XYZ file of C-alpha atoms in Angstrom:
383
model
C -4.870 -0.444 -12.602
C -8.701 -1.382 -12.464
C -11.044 -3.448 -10.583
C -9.811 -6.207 -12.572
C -6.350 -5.793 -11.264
C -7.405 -7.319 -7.396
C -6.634 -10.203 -5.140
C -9.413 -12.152 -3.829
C -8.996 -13.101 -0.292
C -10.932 -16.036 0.487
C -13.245 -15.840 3.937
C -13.695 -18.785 6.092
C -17.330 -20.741 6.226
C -19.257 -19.293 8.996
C -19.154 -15.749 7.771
C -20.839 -13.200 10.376
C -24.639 -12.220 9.283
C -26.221 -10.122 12.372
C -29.506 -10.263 11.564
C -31.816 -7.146 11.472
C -28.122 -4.787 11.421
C -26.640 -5.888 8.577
C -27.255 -4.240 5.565
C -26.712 -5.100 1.928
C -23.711 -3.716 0.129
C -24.058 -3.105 -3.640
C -23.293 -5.957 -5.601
C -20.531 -4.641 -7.774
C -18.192 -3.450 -4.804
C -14.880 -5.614 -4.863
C -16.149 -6.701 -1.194
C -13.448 -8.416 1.413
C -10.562 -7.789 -1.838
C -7.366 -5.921 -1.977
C -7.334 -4.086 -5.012
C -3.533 -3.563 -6.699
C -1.844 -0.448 -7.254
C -2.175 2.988 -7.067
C -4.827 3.771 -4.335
C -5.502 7.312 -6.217
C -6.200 5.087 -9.557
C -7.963 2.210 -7.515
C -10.173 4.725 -5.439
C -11.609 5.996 -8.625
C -12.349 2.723 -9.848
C -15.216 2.727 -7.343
C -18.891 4.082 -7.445
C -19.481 7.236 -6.213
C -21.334 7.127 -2.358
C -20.569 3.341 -1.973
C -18.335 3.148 1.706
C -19.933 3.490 4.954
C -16.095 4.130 6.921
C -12.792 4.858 5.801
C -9.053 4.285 7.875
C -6.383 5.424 6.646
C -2.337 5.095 7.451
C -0.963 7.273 4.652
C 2.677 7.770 4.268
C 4.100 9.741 7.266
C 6.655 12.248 4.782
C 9.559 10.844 7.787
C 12.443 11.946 5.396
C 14.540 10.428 7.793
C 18.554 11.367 7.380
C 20.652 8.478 7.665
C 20.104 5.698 9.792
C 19.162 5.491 13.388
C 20.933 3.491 16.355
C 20.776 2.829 20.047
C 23.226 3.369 22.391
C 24.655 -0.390 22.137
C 25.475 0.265 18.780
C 21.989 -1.817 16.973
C 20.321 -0.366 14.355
C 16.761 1.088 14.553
C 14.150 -0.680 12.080
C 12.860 2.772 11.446
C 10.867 3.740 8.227
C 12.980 4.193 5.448
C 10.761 2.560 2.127
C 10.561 4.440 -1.022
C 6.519 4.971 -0.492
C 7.991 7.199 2.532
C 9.873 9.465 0.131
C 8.436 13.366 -1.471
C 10.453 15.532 -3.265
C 9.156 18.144 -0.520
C 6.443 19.382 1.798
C 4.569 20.351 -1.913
C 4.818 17.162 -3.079
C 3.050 15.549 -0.015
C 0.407 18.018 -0.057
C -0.880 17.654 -3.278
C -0.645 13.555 -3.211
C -2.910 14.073 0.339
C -5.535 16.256 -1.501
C -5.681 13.988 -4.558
C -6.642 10.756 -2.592
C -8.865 12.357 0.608
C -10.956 14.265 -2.732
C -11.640 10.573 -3.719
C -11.964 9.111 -0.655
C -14.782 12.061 -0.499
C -16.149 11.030 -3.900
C -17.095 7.294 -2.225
C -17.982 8.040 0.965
C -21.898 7.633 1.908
C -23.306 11.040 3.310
C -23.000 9.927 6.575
C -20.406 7.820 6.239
C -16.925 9.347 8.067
C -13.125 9.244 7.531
C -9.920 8.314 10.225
C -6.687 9.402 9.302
C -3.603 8.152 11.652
C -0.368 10.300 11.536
C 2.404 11.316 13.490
C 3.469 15.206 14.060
C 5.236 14.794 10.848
C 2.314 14.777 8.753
C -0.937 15.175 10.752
C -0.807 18.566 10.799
C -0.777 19.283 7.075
C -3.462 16.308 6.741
C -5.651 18.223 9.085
C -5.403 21.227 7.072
C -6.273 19.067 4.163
C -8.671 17.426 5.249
C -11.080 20.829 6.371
C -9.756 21.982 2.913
C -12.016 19.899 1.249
C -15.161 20.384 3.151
C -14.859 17.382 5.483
C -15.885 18.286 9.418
C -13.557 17.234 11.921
C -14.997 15.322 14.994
C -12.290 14.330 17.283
C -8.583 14.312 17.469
C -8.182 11.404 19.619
C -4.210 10.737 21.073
C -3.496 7.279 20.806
C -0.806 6.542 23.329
C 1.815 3.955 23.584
C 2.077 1.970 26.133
C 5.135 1.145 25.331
C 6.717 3.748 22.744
C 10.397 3.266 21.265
C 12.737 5.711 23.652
C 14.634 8.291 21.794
C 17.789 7.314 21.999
C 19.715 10.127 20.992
C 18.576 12.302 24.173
C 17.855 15.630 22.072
C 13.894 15.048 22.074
C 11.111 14.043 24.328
C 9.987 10.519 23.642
C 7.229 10.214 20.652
C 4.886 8.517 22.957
C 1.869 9.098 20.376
C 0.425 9.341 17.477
C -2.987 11.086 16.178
C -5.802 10.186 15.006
C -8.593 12.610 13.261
C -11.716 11.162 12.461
C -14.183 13.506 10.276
C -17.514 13.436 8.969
C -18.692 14.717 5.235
C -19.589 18.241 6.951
C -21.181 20.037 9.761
C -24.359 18.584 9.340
C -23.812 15.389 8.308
C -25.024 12.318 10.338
C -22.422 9.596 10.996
C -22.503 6.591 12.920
C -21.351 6.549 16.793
C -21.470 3.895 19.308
C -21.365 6.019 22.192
C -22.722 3.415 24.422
C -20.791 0.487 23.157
C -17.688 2.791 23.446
C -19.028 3.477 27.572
C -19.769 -0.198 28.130
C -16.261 -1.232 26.418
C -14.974 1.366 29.060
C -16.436 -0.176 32.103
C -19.462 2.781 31.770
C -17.015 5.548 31.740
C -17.778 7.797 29.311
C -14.656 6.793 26.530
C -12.109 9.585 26.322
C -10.302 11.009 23.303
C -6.992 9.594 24.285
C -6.563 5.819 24.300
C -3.690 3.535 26.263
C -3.049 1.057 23.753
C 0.459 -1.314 23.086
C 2.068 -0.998 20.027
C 1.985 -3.872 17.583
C 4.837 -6.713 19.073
C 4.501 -10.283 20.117
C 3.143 -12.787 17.921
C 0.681 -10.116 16.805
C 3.544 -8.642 15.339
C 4.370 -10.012 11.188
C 7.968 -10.942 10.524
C 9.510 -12.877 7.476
C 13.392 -13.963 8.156
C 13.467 -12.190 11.498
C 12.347 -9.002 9.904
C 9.374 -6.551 10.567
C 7.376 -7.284 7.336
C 5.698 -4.152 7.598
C 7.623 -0.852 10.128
C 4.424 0.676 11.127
C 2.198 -2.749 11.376
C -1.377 -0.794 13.310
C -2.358 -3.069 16.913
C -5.488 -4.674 16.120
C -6.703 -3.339 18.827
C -6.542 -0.167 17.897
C -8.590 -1.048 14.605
C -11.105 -2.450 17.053
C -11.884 0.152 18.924
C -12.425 2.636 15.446
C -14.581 0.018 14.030
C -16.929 -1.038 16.901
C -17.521 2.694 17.437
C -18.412 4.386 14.184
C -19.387 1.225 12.002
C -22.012 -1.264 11.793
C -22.301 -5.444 10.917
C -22.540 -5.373 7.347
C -20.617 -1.955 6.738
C -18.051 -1.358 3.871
C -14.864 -0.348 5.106
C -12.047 0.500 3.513
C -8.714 0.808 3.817
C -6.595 3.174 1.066
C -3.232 2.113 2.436
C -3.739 -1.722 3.388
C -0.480 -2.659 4.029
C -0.377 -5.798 6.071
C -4.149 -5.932 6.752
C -4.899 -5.056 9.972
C -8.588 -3.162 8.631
C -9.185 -6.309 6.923
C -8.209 -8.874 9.608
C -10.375 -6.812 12.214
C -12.940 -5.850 9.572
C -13.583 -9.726 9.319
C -13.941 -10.495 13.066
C -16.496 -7.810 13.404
C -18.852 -8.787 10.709
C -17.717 -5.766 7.901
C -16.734 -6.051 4.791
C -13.660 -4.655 4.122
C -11.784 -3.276 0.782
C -8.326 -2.990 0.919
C -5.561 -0.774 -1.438
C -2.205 -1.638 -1.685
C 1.162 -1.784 -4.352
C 3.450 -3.514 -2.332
C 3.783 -7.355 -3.023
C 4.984 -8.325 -0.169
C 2.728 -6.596 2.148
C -0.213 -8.121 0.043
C 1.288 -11.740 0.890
C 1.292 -10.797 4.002
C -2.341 -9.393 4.635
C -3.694 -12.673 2.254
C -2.509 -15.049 4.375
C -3.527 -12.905 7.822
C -6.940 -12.523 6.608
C -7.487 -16.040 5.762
C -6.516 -17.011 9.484
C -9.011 -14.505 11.366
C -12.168 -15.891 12.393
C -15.428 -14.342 12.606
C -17.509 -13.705 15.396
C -20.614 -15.319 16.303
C -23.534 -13.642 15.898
C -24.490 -13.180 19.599
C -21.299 -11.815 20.178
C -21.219 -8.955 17.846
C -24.202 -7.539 19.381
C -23.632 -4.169 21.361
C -25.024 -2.369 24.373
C -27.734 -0.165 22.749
C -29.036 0.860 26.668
C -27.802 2.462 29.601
C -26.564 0.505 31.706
C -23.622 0.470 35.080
C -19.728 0.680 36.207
C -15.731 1.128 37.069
C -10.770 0.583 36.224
C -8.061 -1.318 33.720
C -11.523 -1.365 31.579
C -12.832 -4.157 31.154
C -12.875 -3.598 27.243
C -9.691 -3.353 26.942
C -8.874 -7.262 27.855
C -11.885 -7.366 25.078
C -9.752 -5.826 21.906
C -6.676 -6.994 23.129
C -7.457 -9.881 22.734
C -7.146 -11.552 26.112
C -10.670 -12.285 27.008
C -11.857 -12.685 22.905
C -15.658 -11.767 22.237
C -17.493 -15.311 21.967
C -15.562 -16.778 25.230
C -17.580 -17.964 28.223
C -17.101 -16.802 31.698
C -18.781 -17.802 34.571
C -18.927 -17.821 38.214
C -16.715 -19.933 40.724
C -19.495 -22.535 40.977
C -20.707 -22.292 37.567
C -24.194 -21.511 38.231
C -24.276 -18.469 36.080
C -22.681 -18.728 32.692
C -22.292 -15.323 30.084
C -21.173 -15.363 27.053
C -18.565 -11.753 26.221
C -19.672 -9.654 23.212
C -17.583 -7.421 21.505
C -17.818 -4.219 23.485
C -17.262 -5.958 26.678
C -20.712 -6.668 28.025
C -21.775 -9.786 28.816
C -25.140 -11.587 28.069
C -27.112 -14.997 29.901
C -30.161 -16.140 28.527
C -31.280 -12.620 26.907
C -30.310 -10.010 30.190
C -27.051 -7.965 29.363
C -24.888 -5.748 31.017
C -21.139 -4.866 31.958
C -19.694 -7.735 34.223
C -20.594 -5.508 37.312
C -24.346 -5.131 36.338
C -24.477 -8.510 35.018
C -23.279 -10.332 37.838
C -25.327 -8.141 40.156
C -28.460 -8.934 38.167
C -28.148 -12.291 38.293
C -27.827 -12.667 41.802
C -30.099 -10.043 42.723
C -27.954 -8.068 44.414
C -27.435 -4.201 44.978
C -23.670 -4.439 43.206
C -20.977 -6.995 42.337
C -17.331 -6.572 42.080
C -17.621 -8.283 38.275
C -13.609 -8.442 37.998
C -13.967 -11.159 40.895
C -17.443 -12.310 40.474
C -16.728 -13.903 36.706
C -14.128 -16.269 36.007
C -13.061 -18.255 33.138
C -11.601 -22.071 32.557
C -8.104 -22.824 31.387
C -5.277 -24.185 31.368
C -4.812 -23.386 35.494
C -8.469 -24.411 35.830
C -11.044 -21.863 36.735
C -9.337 -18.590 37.337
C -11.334 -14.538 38.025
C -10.798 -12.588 35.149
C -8.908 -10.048 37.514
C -6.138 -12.068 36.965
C -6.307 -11.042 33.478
C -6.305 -7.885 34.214
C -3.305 -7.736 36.124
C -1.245 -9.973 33.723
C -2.104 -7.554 31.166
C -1.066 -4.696 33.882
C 2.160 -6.092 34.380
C 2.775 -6.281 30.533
C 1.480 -2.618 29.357
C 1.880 -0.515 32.013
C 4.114 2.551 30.863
């Protein structure tokens, strides 16, 4: 199908503009769309050098045998779709080559790819992927905090799955937000493997009681990949949209997104998730850009998962000092920025400050530290 063949997903008023780093995307791009069909037929439907990031969650080649059940007798919700399903290893290797050559067709020169896989396919997507010319950056381990078990006993526990994230060759510039990445990680340098939950709660997209989607991506997972190697204003897009995660995220952080996808149901789906998500305000998309100070949970991590959302206001006990939390975790009052334990330090002119104490923010309970944030979402993730 062509460009004609797309779904238009309508973004709410107040659309993110951040000033001086947004850029301009060519008019004719189907921006903030989910084109129909084919993502081979759709990617070649675009202009050559036109996307500044691509993620993709290509088909993981499970060829699972029969179905799956726990010990009590339920039934797994494992993947067992007919986009799964090659005729063999073959098969799968030449539909990976056909769409990462014209995912390299569209990307920018510096632009860079992310491919998400499990051991069942990573391996041959790797190979792939250096096949064509592309130069692998990192391999970063994204870990579950809280992975299905194996329930028949014979295995260890798939506790993982891998990311590779590539650039258009050895020389090739590419955007990196080290130091949003460090601030996000309360000024720890961020590390190729990441502690994140899998996709469940509300979060997670269900129609009649049922998974809409069996490998539905955390958002913030898709947070993380987009604050670090995009920018406000960046195209990014998504070959295999399924439910819309890229888009949903895409949309919060101020980049346009372009989405792929065959599957009615999962379009549904992503239409009516995009529609709901809510753009940041300008002020808190900006990033650390500066050194800056330190220390454990990160801080950042409250910040993608959504506990303490970019835009909210924390403030001290008293409410003398008030910040406002951008998206990579640092916090900003009155123009002076900083992680929460610089910030807070800062502002009372002091030589350090416990920021996980120091800052505090108003609900339902009244004014409570953000610590106890922290440990709620301790007692929820911790493996």
């Amino acid at each position: 199908m062509g460009v004609m063949d797309k779904i238009s997903v309508q973004q709410r008023a107040g659309k993110v503009t951040a000033k001086a780093a947004v850029k301009s995307p060519p008019a004719t791009l189907p921006l903030d769309q989910i084109l129909v069909g084919d993502c081979i037929a759709q990617m070649a439907s675009l202009p050559a050098g036109s996307i500044d990031m691509i993620f993709a969650d290509p088909p993981y080649n499970l060829q699972l045998g029969g179905d799956l059940f726990r010990p009590d007798g339920s039934q797994v919700d494992a993947v067992d779709d007919d986009w799964d399903r090659f005729d063999s290893l073959a098969a799968y290797d030449r539909f990976t080559h056909a769409w990462l050559a014209e995912a390299r067709r569209i990307l920018k020169p510096n632009g860079s790819i992310w491919v998400i896989g499990s051991y069942h396919n990573i391996f041959r997507v790797g190979a792939a992927l250096q096949d064509q010319g592309y130069w692998i950056l990192n391999d970063i381990i994204w870990r579950k905090a809280n992975p299905m078990p194996n329930f028949k006993g014979t295995r260890f526990t798939n506790a993982h799955e891998t990311l590779i994230w590539a650039s258009m060759g050895e020389d090739a510039r590419y955007t990196f937000h080290y130091r949003a990445m460090k601030t996000l990680n309360d000024e720890l340098q961020m590390r190729s493997d990441w502690l994140i939950p899998i996709c469940n709660g509300q979060e997670r997209l269900k129609k009649g009681g049922a998974k809409v989607h069996p490998t539905q991506k955390p958002e913030a997972l898709l947070y993380r990949i987009l604050l670090a190697a995009s920018s406000p204003g960046d195209v990014i897009l998504d070959p295999f949209f399924g439910t819309g995660t890229t888009g949903a995220v895409a949309k919060r952080l101020g980049r346009h997104f372009i989405g792929i996808e065959r599957e009615a149901d999962y379009i549904a789906a992503a239409e009516e998730r995009i529609a709901m998500a809510l753009p940041l305000d300008e002020s808190a998309l900006k990033t650390m850009q500066a050194p800056r100070a330190a220390t454990r949970v990160a801080f950042g991590t409250l910040v993608e998962g959504g506990l303490i959302p970019p835009g909210t206001m924390v403030s001290d006990i008293k409410g003398r000092w008030r910040a406002i939390v951008r998206a990579d975790g640092s916090l900003e009052n009155d123009g002076a920025c900083g992680s929460i334990h610089k910030l807070g330090a800062t502002l009372q002119n002091a030589p350090s400050c416990n920021g996980w104490t120091f800052w505090h923010v108003d609900g339902a309970q009244g004014r409570v530290p953000i610590d106890n944030l922290r440990q709620q979402w301790l007692l929820t993730n911790e493996a």
